[in-house]
Amino acid sequence: MKKDIILCGVGGQGILSSATIIGEAATKAGVNLKQAEVHGMSQRGGDVQSNLRLSTETIYSDLIPQGGCDLIISMEPMEALRYLPYLSKDGVVVTSNKPFVNIPNYPEEEALFAELNALPNVVQLDIEQVAKDAGNARGANVVLLGMAARYLEILTPDQLREAIATIFARKGEAVVEANLKCFDAANK
């Protein structure tokens, strides 16, 4: 079994933290992992993306070929569209439905969502609101991970929950619990 994933968003949204959680879960589960990241202008609101390749077999490259991505996990809807050439015909897009408008030529929302909604396998949610409702406004990336958990297939939600606990342990039990609450709020 294999799962090729692109995580994407804008600097500061927690993409690399989400990639770390998935990587931790894969490592603990004994799943082979290759990862490549692009940080770009991440500290200034630029594009951030991570290619994660998970497999029970040997993985020879850390880059996902065009048309080979099984799952795009995007903190921002326009960033999801940026990586559509990599999505396989049966691939799934899991994204926030709230644009993060940080550039002057950001597309019209109507056109943006028309393109997203035309795709066969798209799941959208206001992840920022779910995170706030769960009591952790900074946990939107973990909400998104909770949404995507059912599509990972090679890892279970419990393995991801354990990885969240491990990754956030140094920040204290309250932070661990707040992030688990965000994960669980979207993993229904």
PDB file of C-alpha atoms in Angstrom:
ATOM      1  CA  MET A   1       0.000   0.000   0.000  1.00  0.00           C
ATOM      2  CA  LYS A   2       1.163   3.525  -0.728  1.00  0.00           C
ATOM      3  CA  LYS A   3      -0.109   7.042  -0.242  1.00  0.00           C
ATOM      4  CA  ASP A   4       1.392  10.112  -1.930  1.00  0.00           C
ATOM      5  CA  ILE A   5       0.377  13.348  -0.217  1.00  0.00           C
ATOM      6  CA  ILE A   6       0.949  17.020  -0.925  1.00  0.00           C
ATOM      7  CA  LEU A   7       0.437  19.339   2.040  1.00  0.00           C
ATOM      8  CA  CYS A   8       0.263  22.978   1.054  1.00  0.00           C
ATOM      9  CA  GLY A   9      -0.583  26.428   2.302  1.00  0.00           C
ATOM     10  CA  VAL A  10       0.906  29.767   3.195  1.00  0.00           C
ATOM     11  CA  GLY A  11       3.788  30.424   5.583  1.00  0.00           C
ATOM     12  CA  GLY A  12       2.755  30.316   9.214  1.00  0.00           C
ATOM     13  CA  GLN A  13      -0.315  28.112   8.740  1.00  0.00           C
ATOM     14  CA  GLY A  14       1.245  24.966  10.209  1.00  0.00           C
ATOM     15  CA  ILE A  15       1.900  22.901   7.079  1.00  0.00           C
ATOM     16  CA  LEU A  16       5.291  21.721   8.263  1.00  0.00           C
ATOM     17  CA  SER A  17       3.869  20.817  11.695  1.00  0.00           C
ATOM     18  CA  SER A  18       1.218  18.695   9.976  1.00  0.00           C
ATOM     19  CA  ALA A  19       3.908  17.008   7.868  1.00  0.00           C
ATOM     20  CA  THR A  20       5.876  16.308  11.052  1.00  0.00           C
ATOM     21  CA  ILE A  21       2.814  14.701  12.678  1.00  0.00           C
ATOM     22  CA  ILE A  22       2.221  12.438   9.674  1.00  0.00           C
ATOM     23  CA  GLY A  23       5.940  11.597   9.536  1.00  0.00           C
ATOM     24  CA  GLU A  24       5.992  10.719  13.243  1.00  0.00           C
ATOM     25  CA  ALA A  25       2.941   8.480  12.853  1.00  0.00           C
ATOM     26  CA  ALA A  26       4.487   6.743   9.827  1.00  0.00           C
ATOM     27  CA  THR A  27       7.793   6.189  11.592  1.00  0.00           C
ATOM     28  CA  LYS A  28       6.109   4.683  14.665  1.00  0.00           C
ATOM     29  CA  ALA A  29       3.944   2.482  12.421  1.00  0.00           C
ATOM     30  CA  GLY A  30       6.970   1.185  10.508  1.00  0.00           C
ATOM     31  CA  VAL A  31       5.742   2.714   7.246  1.00  0.00           C
ATOM     32  CA  ASN A  32       8.409   3.833   4.772  1.00  0.00           C
ATOM     33  CA  LEU A  33       8.527   7.609   4.354  1.00  0.00           C
ATOM     34  CA  LYS A  34      10.174  10.064   1.980  1.00  0.00           C
ATOM     35  CA  GLN A  35       9.620  13.790   2.353  1.00  0.00           C
ATOM     36  CA  ALA A  36      10.556  16.905   0.418  1.00  0.00           C
ATOM     37  CA  GLU A  37       9.632  20.448   1.457  1.00  0.00           C
ATOM     38  CA  VAL A  38       9.559  23.868  -0.162  1.00  0.00           C
ATOM     39  CA  HIS A  39       9.669  26.683   2.352  1.00  0.00           C
ATOM     40  CA  GLY A  40       9.913  29.588  -0.084  1.00  0.00           C
ATOM     41  CA  MET A  41       9.066  32.864   1.584  1.00  0.00           C
ATOM     42  CA  SER A  42       7.299  31.051   4.390  1.00  0.00           C
ATOM     43  CA  GLN A  43       7.965  33.702   7.020  1.00  0.00           C
ATOM     44  CA  ARG A  44       6.436  36.345   4.758  1.00  0.00           C
ATOM     45  CA  GLY A  45       3.228  34.572   3.780  1.00  0.00           C
ATOM     46  CA  GLY A  46       4.683  32.734   0.785  1.00  0.00           C
ATOM     47  CA  ASP A  47       3.949  29.267  -0.553  1.00  0.00           C
ATOM     48  CA  VAL A  48       4.830  26.306   1.665  1.00  0.00           C
ATOM     49  CA  GLN A  49       4.420  22.724   0.520  1.00  0.00           C
ATOM     50  CA  SER A  50       5.557  19.292   1.481  1.00  0.00           C
ATOM     51  CA  ASN A  51       5.588  16.087  -0.552  1.00  0.00           C
ATOM     52  CA  LEU A  52       5.046  13.071   1.694  1.00  0.00           C
ATOM     53  CA  ARG A  53       5.345   9.615   0.230  1.00  0.00           C
ATOM     54  CA  LEU A  54       4.241   6.769   2.487  1.00  0.00           C
ATOM     55  CA  SER A  55       4.454   3.111   1.522  1.00  0.00           C
ATOM     56  CA  THR A  56       4.729  -0.416   2.837  1.00  0.00           C
ATOM     57  CA  GLU A  57       7.202  -0.980  -0.033  1.00  0.00           C
ATOM     58  CA  THR A  58      10.531   0.728  -0.795  1.00  0.00           C
ATOM     59  CA  ILE A  59      10.236   4.342  -1.977  1.00  0.00           C
ATOM     60  CA  TYR A  60      12.886   5.502  -4.439  1.00  0.00           C
ATOM     61  CA  SER A  61      12.113   9.206  -4.805  1.00  0.00           C
ATOM     62  CA  ASP A  62      10.884  11.882  -2.440  1.00  0.00           C
ATOM     63  CA  LEU A  63       9.085  13.822  -5.181  1.00  0.00           C
ATOM     64  CA  ILE A  64       5.558  13.032  -6.341  1.00  0.00           C
ATOM     65  CA  PRO A  65       5.182  12.949 -10.131  1.00  0.00           C
ATOM     66  CA  GLN A  66       2.443  14.874 -11.908  1.00  0.00           C
ATOM     67  CA  GLY A  67      -0.755  12.846 -11.842  1.00  0.00           C
ATOM     68  CA  GLY A  68       0.542  10.696  -8.992  1.00  0.00           C
ATOM     69  CA  CYS A  69      -0.757  12.442  -5.864  1.00  0.00           C
ATOM     70  CA  ASP A  70      -3.433  10.570  -3.917  1.00  0.00           C
ATOM     71  CA  LEU A  71      -4.267  13.376  -1.493  1.00  0.00           C
ATOM     72  CA  ILE A  72      -3.834  17.136  -1.407  1.00  0.00           C
ATOM     73  CA  ILE A  73      -4.210  18.586   2.089  1.00  0.00           C
ATOM     74  CA  SER A  74      -4.438  22.350   1.773  1.00  0.00           C
ATOM     75  CA  MET A  75      -4.742  25.074   4.394  1.00  0.00           C
ATOM     76  CA  GLU A  76      -5.829  27.483   1.686  1.00  0.00           C
ATOM     77  CA  PRO A  77      -8.112  26.858  -1.355  1.00  0.00           C
ATOM     78  CA  MET A  78      -5.992  28.646  -3.966  1.00  0.00           C
ATOM     79  CA  GLU A  79      -2.952  26.645  -2.875  1.00  0.00           C
ATOM     80  CA  ALA A  80      -4.966  23.448  -3.440  1.00  0.00           C
ATOM     81  CA  LEU A  81      -5.576  24.545  -7.029  1.00  0.00           C
ATOM     82  CA  ARG A  82      -1.863  25.245  -7.529  1.00  0.00           C
ATOM     83  CA  TYR A  83      -1.095  21.527  -7.084  1.00  0.00           C
ATOM     84  CA  LEU A  84      -3.946  20.047  -9.156  1.00  0.00           C
ATOM     85  CA  PRO A  85      -1.574  18.932 -11.939  1.00  0.00           C
ATOM     86  CA  TYR A  86      -0.112  16.486  -9.407  1.00  0.00           C
ATOM     87  CA  LEU A  87      -3.466  15.014  -8.364  1.00  0.00           C
ATOM     88  CA  SER A  88      -4.334  11.563  -9.690  1.00  0.00           C
ATOM     89  CA  LYS A  89      -7.686  11.064 -11.404  1.00  0.00           C
ATOM     90  CA  ASP A  90      -9.045   9.406  -8.237  1.00  0.00           C
ATOM     91  CA  GLY A  91      -7.212  11.740  -5.859  1.00  0.00           C
ATOM     92  CA  VAL A  92      -8.896  13.673  -3.059  1.00  0.00           C
ATOM     93  CA  VAL A  93      -8.532  17.344  -2.112  1.00  0.00           C
ATOM     94  CA  VAL A  94      -9.087  18.239   1.545  1.00  0.00           C
ATOM     95  CA  THR A  95      -9.031  22.010   2.025  1.00  0.00           C
ATOM     96  CA  SER A  96     -10.076  24.974   4.063  1.00  0.00           C
ATOM     97  CA  ASN A  97     -12.973  26.847   2.521  1.00  0.00           C
ATOM     98  CA  LYS A  98     -11.696  30.232   3.721  1.00  0.00           C
ATOM     99  CA  PRO A  99      -9.271  32.014   1.408  1.00  0.00           C
ATOM    100  CA  PHE A 100      -6.162  33.613   2.859  1.00  0.00           C
ATOM    101  CA  VAL A 101      -5.910  36.660   0.603  1.00  0.00           C
ATOM    102  CA  ASN A 102      -2.299  37.751   0.809  1.00  0.00           C
ATOM    103  CA  ILE A 103      -1.573  38.833  -2.757  1.00  0.00           C
ATOM    104  CA  PRO A 104      -3.103  41.626  -4.836  1.00  0.00           C
ATOM    105  CA  ASN A 105      -4.119  39.379  -7.756  1.00  0.00           C
ATOM    106  CA  TYR A 106      -5.830  36.728  -5.635  1.00  0.00           C
ATOM    107  CA  PRO A 107      -8.559  35.104  -7.783  1.00  0.00           C
ATOM    108  CA  GLU A 108     -12.230  35.988  -7.366  1.00  0.00           C
ATOM    109  CA  GLU A 109     -13.758  33.685  -4.732  1.00  0.00           C
ATOM    110  CA  GLU A 110     -16.587  32.681  -7.061  1.00  0.00           C
ATOM    111  CA  ALA A 111     -14.159  31.466  -9.738  1.00  0.00           C
ATOM    112  CA  LEU A 112     -11.910  29.823  -7.160  1.00  0.00           C
ATOM    113  CA  PHE A 113     -14.727  27.770  -5.647  1.00  0.00           C
ATOM    114  CA  ALA A 114     -16.270  26.994  -9.037  1.00  0.00           C
ATOM    115  CA  GLU A 115     -12.989  25.317 -10.011  1.00  0.00           C
ATOM    116  CA  LEU A 116     -12.706  23.454  -6.694  1.00  0.00           C
ATOM    117  CA  ASN A 117     -16.340  22.348  -6.722  1.00  0.00           C
ATOM    118  CA  ALA A 118     -15.952  20.987 -10.261  1.00  0.00           C
ATOM    119  CA  LEU A 119     -13.507  18.370  -8.962  1.00  0.00           C
ATOM    120  CA  PRO A 120     -14.925  14.906  -8.235  1.00  0.00           C
ATOM    121  CA  ASN A 121     -13.389  14.435  -4.757  1.00  0.00           C
ATOM    122  CA  VAL A 122     -13.215  17.615  -2.671  1.00  0.00           C
ATOM    123  CA  VAL A 123     -13.852  18.048   1.041  1.00  0.00           C
ATOM    124  CA  GLN A 124     -14.031  21.617   2.376  1.00  0.00           C
ATOM    125  CA  LEU A 125     -14.542  23.039   5.843  1.00  0.00           C
ATOM    126  CA  ASP A 126     -14.086  26.305   7.725  1.00  0.00           C
ATOM    127  CA  ILE A 127     -11.168  24.916   9.701  1.00  0.00           C
ATOM    128  CA  GLU A 128     -10.461  28.195  11.492  1.00  0.00           C
ATOM    129  CA  GLN A 129     -13.989  28.268  12.910  1.00  0.00           C
ATOM    130  CA  VAL A 130     -13.843  24.607  13.949  1.00  0.00           C
ATOM    131  CA  ALA A 131     -10.528  25.296  15.721  1.00  0.00           C
ATOM    132  CA  LYS A 132     -12.030  28.309  17.530  1.00  0.00           C
ATOM    133  CA  ASP A 133     -15.101  26.287  18.503  1.00  0.00           C
ATOM    134  CA  ALA A 134     -12.766  23.597  19.880  1.00  0.00           C
ATOM    135  CA  GLY A 135     -11.038  26.247  22.013  1.00  0.00           C
ATOM    136  CA  ASN A 136      -7.752  26.347  20.086  1.00  0.00           C
ATOM    137  CA  ALA A 137      -7.737  29.097  17.444  1.00  0.00           C
ATOM    138  CA  ARG A 138      -4.167  28.137  16.466  1.00  0.00           C
ATOM    139  CA  GLY A 139      -5.159  24.509  15.774  1.00  0.00           C
ATOM    140  CA  ALA A 140      -6.656  24.915  12.283  1.00  0.00           C
ATOM    141  CA  ASN A 141      -3.884  22.786  10.757  1.00  0.00           C
ATOM    142  CA  VAL A 142      -4.729  19.953  13.169  1.00  0.00           C
ATOM    143  CA  VAL A 143      -8.431  20.313  12.289  1.00  0.00           C
ATOM    144  CA  LEU A 144      -7.430  19.916   8.630  1.00  0.00           C
ATOM    145  CA  LEU A 145      -5.381  16.840   9.517  1.00  0.00           C
ATOM    146  CA  GLY A 146      -8.427  15.420  11.292  1.00  0.00           C
ATOM    147  CA  MET A 147     -10.481  15.972   8.126  1.00  0.00           C
ATOM    148  CA  ALA A 148      -7.834  14.223   6.029  1.00  0.00           C
ATOM    149  CA  ALA A 149      -7.332  11.271   8.410  1.00  0.00           C
ATOM    150  CA  ARG A 150      -9.972   9.074   6.764  1.00  0.00           C
ATOM    151  CA  TYR A 151      -8.266   9.490   3.371  1.00  0.00           C
ATOM    152  CA  LEU A 152      -4.753   8.588   4.566  1.00  0.00           C
ATOM    153  CA  GLU A 153      -5.700   4.877   4.843  1.00  0.00           C
ATOM    154  CA  ILE A 154      -2.103   3.770   5.446  1.00  0.00           C
ATOM    155  CA  LEU A 155      -2.252   5.373   8.922  1.00  0.00           C
ATOM    156  CA  THR A 156      -5.100   5.193  11.412  1.00  0.00           C
ATOM    157  CA  PRO A 157      -6.621   8.132  13.287  1.00  0.00           C
ATOM    158  CA  ASP A 158      -5.276   6.596  16.517  1.00  0.00           C
ATOM    159  CA  GLN A 159      -1.743   6.564  15.099  1.00  0.00           C
ATOM    160  CA  LEU A 160      -2.131  10.235  14.159  1.00  0.00           C
ATOM    161  CA  ARG A 161      -3.505  11.064  17.626  1.00  0.00           C
ATOM    162  CA  GLU A 162      -0.477   9.374  19.205  1.00  0.00           C
ATOM    163  CA  ALA A 163       1.847  11.366  16.928  1.00  0.00           C
ATOM    164  CA  ILE A 164       0.083  14.622  17.893  1.00  0.00           C
ATOM    165  CA  ALA A 165       0.662  13.774  21.560  1.00  0.00           C
ATOM    166  CA  THR A 166       4.349  13.066  20.877  1.00  0.00           C
ATOM    167  CA  ILE A 167       4.987  16.173  18.752  1.00  0.00           C
ATOM    168  CA  PHE A 168       3.298  18.601  21.158  1.00  0.00           C
ATOM    169  CA  ALA A 169       4.416  16.891  24.413  1.00  0.00           C
ATOM    170  CA  ARG A 170       7.240  19.361  25.054  1.00  0.00           C
ATOM    171  CA  LYS A 171       4.684  22.203  25.081  1.00  0.00           C
ATOM    172  CA  GLY A 172       2.746  20.632  27.918  1.00  0.00           C
ATOM    173  CA  GLU A 173      -0.372  18.558  28.461  1.00  0.00           C
ATOM    174  CA  ALA A 174      -2.764  21.489  27.883  1.00  0.00           C
ATOM    175  CA  VAL A 175      -1.354  22.049  24.364  1.00  0.00           C
ATOM    176  CA  VAL A 176      -1.505  18.320  23.612  1.00  0.00           C
ATOM    177  CA  GLU A 177      -5.154  18.163  24.728  1.00  0.00           C
ATOM    178  CA  ALA A 178      -6.086  21.319  22.787  1.00  0.00           C
ATOM    179  CA  ASN A 179      -4.627  19.841  19.592  1.00  0.00           C
ATOM    180  CA  LEU A 180      -6.257  16.456  20.117  1.00  0.00           C
ATOM    181  CA  LYS A 181      -9.583  18.247  20.583  1.00  0.00           C
ATOM    182  CA  CYS A 182      -9.078  20.008  17.228  1.00  0.00           C
ATOM    183  CA  PHE A 183      -8.158  16.730  15.518  1.00  0.00           C
ATOM    184  CA  ASP A 184     -11.191  14.975  16.962  1.00  0.00           C
ATOM    185  CA  ALA A 185     -13.546  17.848  16.057  1.00  0.00           C
ATOM    186  CA  ALA A 186     -12.989  17.181  12.347  1.00  0.00           C
ATOM    187  CA  ASN A 187     -12.355  13.431  12.435  1.00  0.00           C
ATOM    188  CA  LYS A 188     -15.971  12.332  12.641  1.00  0.00           C
TER     189      LYS A 188
END
